[in-house]
Tab-separated table of C-alpha atoms in Angstrom:
chain	number	residue	atom	x	y	z
A	1	MET	CA	110.586	92.043	57.032
A	2	THR	CA	110.080	88.582	58.590
A	3	SER	CA	106.358	87.670	59.264
A	4	GLU	CA	107.077	84.783	61.435
A	5	ALA	CA	105.069	85.309	64.713
A	6	PHE	CA	103.909	88.723	63.763
A	7	ARG	CA	100.556	90.288	64.793
A	8	ILE	CA	98.637	93.296	64.455
A	9	LEU	CA	96.407	94.004	67.484
A	10	ARG	CA	93.701	96.499	66.680
A	11	ALA	CA	92.306	99.016	69.282
A	12	ALA	CA	88.755	98.623	67.859
A	13	GLY	CA	88.386	94.960	68.920
A	14	ARG	CA	89.346	95.387	72.667
A	15	ALA	CA	86.850	94.794	75.208
A	16	GLN	CA	86.349	97.245	78.170
A	17	VAL	CA	86.484	95.667	81.591
A	18	PRO	CA	85.155	97.925	84.475
A	19	TRP	CA	86.982	98.034	87.643
A	20	LYS	CA	85.483	96.521	90.651
A	21	ASN	CA	85.712	99.789	92.585
A	22	GLY	CA	83.993	101.777	89.729
A	23	GLY	CA	86.768	104.140	89.003
A	24	GLY	CA	87.528	103.050	85.408
A	25	VAL	CA	87.910	100.542	82.790
A	26	THR	CA	90.730	98.344	81.403
A	27	ARG	CA	91.349	97.477	77.852
A	28	GLU	CA	93.729	94.653	77.502
A	29	ILE	CA	96.383	95.037	74.486
A	30	ALA	CA	98.282	91.697	75.144
A	31	ALA	CA	99.314	89.316	77.926
A	32	SER	CA	101.575	86.194	78.097
A	33	PRO	CA	100.501	83.366	78.539
A	34	GLY	CA	97.072	84.874	79.603
A	35	ALA	CA	95.574	87.692	81.753
A	36	ALA	CA	93.930	85.573	84.413
A	37	ALA	CA	94.890	86.794	87.707
A	38	GLY	CA	97.926	85.173	89.155
A	39	THR	CA	98.863	83.618	85.978
A	40	PHE	CA	100.364	86.145	83.569
A	41	ASP	CA	104.065	86.550	83.107
A	42	TRP	CA	103.426	90.099	81.462
A	43	ARG	CA	100.276	92.029	80.547
A	44	VAL	CA	99.981	95.441	78.764
A	45	SER	CA	96.631	97.313	78.820
A	46	LEU	CA	95.177	100.841	78.558
A	47	ALA	CA	93.361	102.179	81.765
A	48	ASP	CA	90.715	104.903	81.226
A	49	VAL	CA	90.771	106.447	84.983
A	50	THR	CA	87.653	108.520	85.889
A	51	GLU	CA	87.840	108.707	89.681
A	52	ASP	CA	90.296	108.730	92.446
A	53	GLY	CA	90.868	105.545	94.304
A	54	PRO	CA	92.979	102.688	95.240
A	55	PHE	CA	94.971	100.375	92.882
A	56	SER	CA	94.478	96.750	93.059
A	57	ALA	CA	97.351	94.804	94.420
A	58	PHE	CA	99.296	92.265	92.192
A	59	PRO	CA	101.919	90.170	94.453
A	60	GLY	CA	105.199	89.856	92.834
A	61	VAL	CA	104.412	92.013	90.158
A	62	ASP	CA	106.155	95.223	88.977
A	63	ARG	CA	104.509	97.968	86.944
A	64	THR	CA	105.247	100.797	84.567
A	65	LEU	CA	102.478	103.508	84.158
A	66	THR	CA	102.649	106.058	81.314
A	67	VAL	CA	100.002	108.798	81.011
A	68	VAL	CA	98.966	108.835	77.402
A	69	GLU	CA	95.942	111.250	77.769
A	70	GLY	CA	94.928	113.788	80.304
A	71	ALA	CA	96.796	115.847	83.027
A	72	GLY	CA	98.106	113.015	85.174
A	73	MET	CA	98.074	111.601	88.529
A	74	ASP	CA	99.273	111.903	92.165
A	75	LEU	CA	100.191	108.320	93.094
A	76	MET	CA	100.691	107.471	96.825
A	77	VAL	CA	102.912	104.584	96.419
A	78	ASP	CA	103.822	102.817	99.713
A	79	GLY	CA	103.138	106.061	101.592
A	80	GLU	CA	105.272	108.301	99.234
A	81	HIS	CA	103.822	110.869	96.719
A	82	HIS	CA	104.788	110.230	92.960
A	83	ILE	CA	103.539	113.070	90.796
A	84	VAL	CA	103.001	111.412	87.295
A	85	ASP	CA	101.888	114.430	85.210
A	86	GLU	CA	104.425	114.225	82.248
A	87	PRO	CA	102.870	112.659	79.237
A	88	TYR	CA	104.561	109.840	77.591
A	89	TRP	CA	107.066	109.517	80.637
A	90	PRO	CA	107.168	105.928	81.863
A	91	HIS	CA	106.960	105.643	85.818
A	92	ASP	CA	107.929	102.359	87.497
A	93	PHE	CA	106.485	101.259	90.977
A	94	PRO	CA	105.890	97.795	92.535
A	95	GLY	CA	102.441	96.539	92.113
A	96	ASP	CA	102.276	94.591	95.438
A	97	VAL	CA	102.408	97.624	97.843
A	98	GLU	CA	99.715	99.864	98.839
A	99	THR	CA	98.884	102.548	95.967
A	100	ASP	CA	96.257	105.107	95.783
A	101	GLY	CA	95.763	107.461	92.795
A	102	ARG	CA	94.310	110.826	92.778
A	103	LEU	CA	93.506	112.687	89.358
A	104	LEU	CA	95.308	116.157	88.967
A	105	ALA	CA	92.609	117.559	86.593
A	106	GLY	CA	90.087	115.152	85.375
A	107	PRO	CA	90.211	111.814	83.631
A	108	VAL	CA	93.122	110.151	82.449
A	109	VAL	CA	94.172	107.181	80.108
A	110	ASN	CA	97.222	105.232	81.162
A	111	LEU	CA	99.378	102.727	79.393
A	112	ASN	CA	99.843	99.972	82.035
A	113	VAL	CA	102.616	97.418	81.762
A	114	MET	CA	102.727	94.723	84.490
A	115	HIS	CA	105.437	91.876	84.739
A	116	ARG	CA	105.919	89.252	87.118
A	117	ARG	CA	109.318	90.300	88.483
A	118	ASP	CA	110.573	86.586	88.984
A	119	ARG	CA	109.938	85.411	85.515
A	120	THR	CA	110.073	88.493	83.301
A	121	ARG	CA	111.839	91.840	82.853
A	122	ALA	CA	110.018	94.710	80.893
A	123	GLU	CA	111.626	97.873	79.524
A	124	VAL	CA	109.198	100.815	78.412
A	125	ALA	CA	110.367	103.583	76.117
A	126	VAL	CA	108.234	106.210	74.362
A	127	VAL	CA	109.867	106.871	71.044
A	128	ARG	CA	109.085	108.401	67.357
A	129	GLY	CA	110.615	108.015	63.924
A	130	THR	CA	111.908	104.944	62.200
A	131	LEU	CA	112.252	101.898	64.490
A	132	ARG	CA	113.547	98.547	63.760
A	133	LEU	CA	111.493	95.997	65.907
A	134	MET	CA	113.217	92.705	66.639
A	135	ALA	CA	112.110	90.429	69.432
A	136	PRO	CA	114.772	89.205	72.016
A	137	GLU	CA	115.576	85.681	72.212
A	138	GLY	CA	112.845	84.100	74.345
A	139	GLY	CA	110.820	87.284	74.632
A	140	ALA	CA	108.646	89.847	72.866
A	141	VAL	CA	108.359	93.264	71.641
A	142	LEU	CA	105.220	95.306	71.576
A	143	ALA	CA	104.997	98.525	69.903
A	144	VAL	CA	101.689	100.611	70.514
A	145	ALA	CA	100.964	103.483	68.438
A	146	LEU	CA	100.121	106.476	70.677
A	147	GLU	CA	98.991	108.689	67.852
A	148	ASP	CA	97.676	107.999	64.291
A	149	GLY	CA	100.057	107.708	61.165
A	150	ALA	CA	102.237	104.712	62.053
A	151	VAL	CA	103.017	102.298	59.271
A	152	ILE	CA	104.998	98.864	59.078
A	153	ASP	CA	107.468	99.422	56.275
A	154	GLY	CA	107.089	97.252	53.050
A	155	THR	CA	103.404	96.824	53.708
A	156	ASP	CA	100.209	98.720	53.368
A	157	THR	CA	99.348	98.134	57.039
A	158	GLY	CA	98.925	101.216	59.111
A	159	LEU	CA	98.524	101.588	62.712
A	160	GLY	CA	95.930	104.092	64.111
A	161	CYS	CA	95.976	105.487	67.665
A	162	TYR	CA	96.371	102.673	70.236
A	163	ASP	CA	96.763	99.882	67.475
A	164	ALA	CA	99.718	97.654	68.244
A	165	VAL	CA	102.135	95.253	66.714
A	166	LEU	CA	103.397	92.262	68.615
A	167	LEU	CA	106.491	90.369	67.775
A	168	HIS	CA	108.046	87.187	69.195
A	169	GLY	CA	110.186	84.359	67.845
A	170	ARG	CA	112.359	85.495	65.019
A	171	ALA	CA	110.113	88.292	63.824
A	172	SER	CA	111.365	91.549	62.813
A	173	CYS	CA	109.873	94.747	61.035
A	174	VAL	CA	110.437	98.463	60.672
A	175	LEU	CA	107.860	100.740	61.976
A	176	ARG	CA	107.668	104.271	60.836
A	177	THR	CA	105.919	106.801	63.061
A	178	GLN	CA	104.712	110.283	62.564
A	179	GLY	CA	103.669	110.456	66.199
A	180	TRP	CA	104.683	108.809	69.589
A	181	ALA	CA	104.717	105.059	70.075
A	182	ALA	CA	105.250	103.047	73.316
A	183	LEU	CA	108.043	100.408	72.776
A	184	ILE	CA	107.754	97.577	75.395
A	185	THR	CA	110.680	94.975	75.361
A	186	LEU	CA	109.769	91.778	77.464
A	187	THR	CA	112.577	89.256	78.158
A	188	GLY	CA	112.140	86.135	80.271
A	189	HIS	CA	114.512	85.264	83.182
A	190	GLY	CA	114.392	83.146	86.310
A	191	PRO	CA	113.131	79.702	87.066
A	192	GLY	CA	109.825	80.448	85.153
A	193	SER	CA	111.460	81.657	81.889
A	194	ARG	CA	110.572	79.903	78.657
């Protein structure tokens, strides 16, 4: 295991930011370089959705939504229905078109990955078992435990539900999960890549 640029991000310390429309709250897991509107290259968060309503527009941003709790949503994306009712199944859509969400059967929690398409590419997979995590050159890897029982091999560091590990630089580790985890690989490209 390499500890360079290796961070544990605990769920317990995340602030809940209410939405302007009152339909839910967002808990940011990680962002680069920061989450301020219009400045992030990528941002990963959990959204607690309690009411039907429109999604905020993010010009130049692509999104991946993964239902991690609840029955799911009917998304109307640019006039087209997308039924997102399969738990742990990532669903991609553009963040800069009109999008409206309707809850299928009560509140949900969504893992939300946003990336600025001219600067970053994001790949989202939901996996379980033993995973070797390595950051791509110039990018990052974020693993989010979706259930309790994950541990970083060779350490006594455990991850509870929604805890995460962020790797960049030359960092690597082995994550062993008893349940599901979301693996988000972020790579830079284009004129804004670093």
